[in-house]
Amino acid sequence: MNSWMIKGNGMSLNENNVLPVSYEGEHAYNIHICEDYSQLKAVIAPLNLDGRKVCIVTDDHIAPHYLKKVEAIVKECANKVVNVVLKAGEEYKNLDSIATIYEKLIVEHFDRKDTLIALGGGVIGDMTGFAAATYLRGISFIQMPTTLLSMVDSSIGGKTGVDYKAYKNMVGAFYMPKAVFINFETLNTLPDREFYSGFGEILKHGLIKDGAYFDELLANAGLLLNRDAGALTNAVYKSCCIKREVVQNDPKEQGERALLNFGHTIGHAVEKLMNFEMLHGECVGIGMVAATYLSMERGNITKEDFDRILAALKEFHLVDGIRSIKEHMNAEDILLTTKSDKKMDGNTIRFILLNKPGEAYIDTTVSEEEVLKASKFILSF
Ligand code: GLY
């Protein structure tokens, strides 16, 4: 565990600590951005827990830190609280883990009015959401993300699911939580690598939607990397706003939501070729180098923009792993794996490129030669 604690003068959220999210035009749930669990009871009590059962799904890294605390608060609102503690890691994001959750719910006689809580990072959030979407054709669930990456990305927007064999997120459902409860305190126990990985998605939000936000992240890099509470609160809040806007406009990824896949086309290929041993944000970071390189090659962005983005990704430790990937793949492997990804659009590779920092677009004209060139570039580090 790390020895650092959130630094700075506390939170600066005031009235902005609740972000309402709509789904298909109707209010669906709120994102609550909090500094500890003191508001948890007030947030979850109105969610029909009274007299009902709740199952908290978490993993063996998170459970020792937060399970008892959360369980005690949930017990004040519900009739019975049980838990499932899964093994931590992407390798357990599979249908066997879902079966473990179903077993618990069946043994404990959970019915349609009962609730699941996901207490953990993206893997736990995605799996708990998928179990909630499918158990008895759908029961309520609450997202309680504990990693930087899941706070700004996977807990928002209702993508749930599991990996199938070597195929990431191949089986799943769009299914909305009843609430997202972010507690910054949980970042205190997040190892450095996972913390940096969260910035893969945070920088991505700036690059695809808001150039001024990207500049602000760079200007505050020192504070952010030092886990300053004020700077982090601001970044999480702004990233949640960007993610919210995108998923509200296009909840089922028929168009604009695909922009969130900036860096994911080659990022997913690298993730797969590395056997999921690298963190998601690290692979997205490498994928963003490739997509930014292609954006420059296309003449959309200048060499100065490219250098600035690359320097930012380096500063946030998002290309630290780039040297180690060379032993595991060559450019042809990346191309072949990219072509087998679900981000393909029929037979065309679907890329997200930049028009400029802060503005992205979907491009289906990227050729195999361009993918090879971008892959050779990242492997040349
Ligand atoms: N993580 C990408 C999305 O939610 O669409």
PDB file of N, CA and C in Angstrom, residues 263 266-267 270 278 281-291 313 318-323 325 378:
ATOM      1  N   GLY A 263      -7.526   6.071 -28.777  1.00  0.00           N
ATOM      2  CA  GLY A 263      -6.427   5.333 -28.162  1.00  0.00           C
ATOM      3  C   GLY A 263      -6.744   3.870 -27.883  1.00  0.00           C
ATOM      4  N   ILE A 266      -5.638   0.617 -31.156  1.00  0.00           N
ATOM      5  CA  ILE A 266      -4.338  -0.059 -30.987  1.00  0.00           C
ATOM      6  C   ILE A 266      -4.121  -0.411 -29.502  1.00  0.00           C
ATOM      7  N   GLY A 267      -4.698   0.397 -28.604  1.00  0.00           N
ATOM      8  CA  GLY A 267      -4.579   0.102 -27.163  1.00  0.00           C
ATOM      9  C   GLY A 267      -5.103  -1.287 -26.816  1.00  0.00           C
ATOM     10  N   VAL A 270      -2.718  -3.997 -28.078  1.00  0.00           N
ATOM     11  CA  VAL A 270      -1.550  -4.123 -27.191  1.00  0.00           C
ATOM     12  C   VAL A 270      -1.954  -4.866 -25.908  1.00  0.00           C
ATOM     13  N   MET A 278      -0.777  -5.692 -18.713  1.00  0.00           N
ATOM     14  CA  MET A 278      -0.622  -4.252 -18.494  1.00  0.00           C
ATOM     15  C   MET A 278      -1.975  -3.667 -18.118  1.00  0.00           C
ATOM     16  N   GLY A 281      -5.360   1.703 -18.699  1.00  0.00           N
ATOM     17  CA  GLY A 281      -4.950   3.090 -18.993  1.00  0.00           C
ATOM     18  C   GLY A 281      -3.568   3.152 -19.632  1.00  0.00           C
ATOM     19  N   GLU A 282      -2.687   2.229 -19.241  1.00  0.00           N
ATOM     20  CA  GLU A 282      -1.341   2.189 -19.834  1.00  0.00           C
ATOM     21  C   GLU A 282      -1.434   1.832 -21.318  1.00  0.00           C
ATOM     22  N   CYS A 283      -2.299   0.882 -21.640  1.00  0.00           N
ATOM     23  CA  CYS A 283      -2.450   0.469 -23.048  1.00  0.00           C
ATOM     24  C   CYS A 283      -3.134   1.574 -23.854  1.00  0.00           C
ATOM     25  N   VAL A 284      -4.112   2.240 -23.229  1.00  0.00           N
ATOM     26  CA  VAL A 284      -4.778   3.366 -23.900  1.00  0.00           C
ATOM     27  C   VAL A 284      -3.748   4.471 -24.157  1.00  0.00           C
ATOM     28  N   GLY A 285      -2.841   4.689 -23.204  1.00  0.00           N
ATOM     29  CA  GLY A 285      -1.778   5.691 -23.382  1.00  0.00           C
ATOM     30  C   GLY A 285      -0.950   5.378 -24.619  1.00  0.00           C
ATOM     31  N   ILE A 286      -0.549   4.124 -24.771  1.00  0.00           N
ATOM     32  CA  ILE A 286       0.247   3.722 -25.940  1.00  0.00           C
ATOM     33  C   ILE A 286      -0.596   3.871 -27.214  1.00  0.00           C
ATOM     34  N   GLY A 287      -1.867   3.484 -27.119  1.00  0.00           N
ATOM     35  CA  GLY A 287      -2.774   3.629 -28.261  1.00  0.00           C
ATOM     36  C   GLY A 287      -2.967   5.093 -28.637  1.00  0.00           C
ATOM     37  N   MET A 288      -2.963   5.983 -27.628  1.00  0.00           N
ATOM     38  CA  MET A 288      -3.123   7.412 -27.935  1.00  0.00           C
ATOM     39  C   MET A 288      -1.888   7.956 -28.644  1.00  0.00           C
ATOM     40  N   VAL A 289      -0.701   7.424 -28.304  1.00  0.00           N
ATOM     41  CA  VAL A 289       0.514   7.832 -29.036  1.00  0.00           C
ATOM     42  C   VAL A 289       0.323   7.482 -30.514  1.00  0.00           C
ATOM     43  N   ALA A 290      -0.145   6.251 -30.769  1.00  0.00           N
ATOM     44  CA  ALA A 290      -0.316   5.795 -32.159  1.00  0.00           C
ATOM     45  C   ALA A 290      -1.367   6.646 -32.890  1.00  0.00           C
ATOM     46  N   ALA A 291      -2.504   6.894 -32.238  1.00  0.00           N
ATOM     47  CA  ALA A 291      -3.582   7.652 -32.900  1.00  0.00           C
ATOM     48  C   ALA A 291      -3.168   9.113 -33.112  1.00  0.00           C
ATOM     49  N   LEU A 313       1.772  12.619 -22.212  1.00  0.00           N
ATOM     50  CA  LEU A 313       1.578  11.192 -21.923  1.00  0.00           C
ATOM     51  C   LEU A 313       2.776  10.644 -21.156  1.00  0.00           C
ATOM     52  N   LEU A 318       2.314   7.428 -18.866  1.00  0.00           N
ATOM     53  CA  LEU A 318       1.445   6.580 -19.679  1.00  0.00           C
ATOM     54  C   LEU A 318       2.182   5.870 -20.803  1.00  0.00           C
ATOM     55  N   VAL A 319       3.462   6.142 -20.942  1.00  0.00           N
ATOM     56  CA  VAL A 319       4.219   5.389 -21.954  1.00  0.00           C
ATOM     57  C   VAL A 319       5.371   4.620 -21.293  1.00  0.00           C
ATOM     58  N   ASP A 320       5.333   4.526 -19.971  1.00  0.00           N
ATOM     59  CA  ASP A 320       6.402   3.813 -19.254  1.00  0.00           C
ATOM     60  C   ASP A 320       6.551   2.368 -19.759  1.00  0.00           C
ATOM     61  N   GLY A 321       5.401   1.753 -20.117  1.00  0.00           N
ATOM     62  CA  GLY A 321       5.432   0.330 -20.465  1.00  0.00           C
ATOM     63  C   GLY A 321       5.795   0.075 -21.922  1.00  0.00           C
ATOM     64  N   ILE A 322       6.011   1.159 -22.683  1.00  0.00           N
ATOM     65  CA  ILE A 322       6.146   1.002 -24.136  1.00  0.00           C
ATOM     66  C   ILE A 322       7.374   0.163 -24.499  1.00  0.00           C
ATOM     67  N   ARG A 323       8.428   0.287 -23.696  1.00  0.00           N
ATOM     68  CA  ARG A 323       9.649  -0.472 -24.042  1.00  0.00           C
ATOM     69  C   ARG A 323       9.439  -1.968 -23.862  1.00  0.00           C
ATOM     70  N   ILE A 325       6.807  -3.697 -24.355  1.00  0.00           N
ATOM     71  CA  ILE A 325       5.894  -4.397 -25.272  1.00  0.00           C
ATOM     72  C   ILE A 325       6.624  -4.976 -26.479  1.00  0.00           C
ATOM     73  N   ILE A 378       5.335   3.238 -32.522  1.00  0.00           N
ATOM     74  CA  ILE A 378       5.327   3.017 -31.069  1.00  0.00           C
ATOM     75  C   ILE A 378       6.368   1.970 -30.657  1.00  0.00           C
TER      76      ILE A 378
END
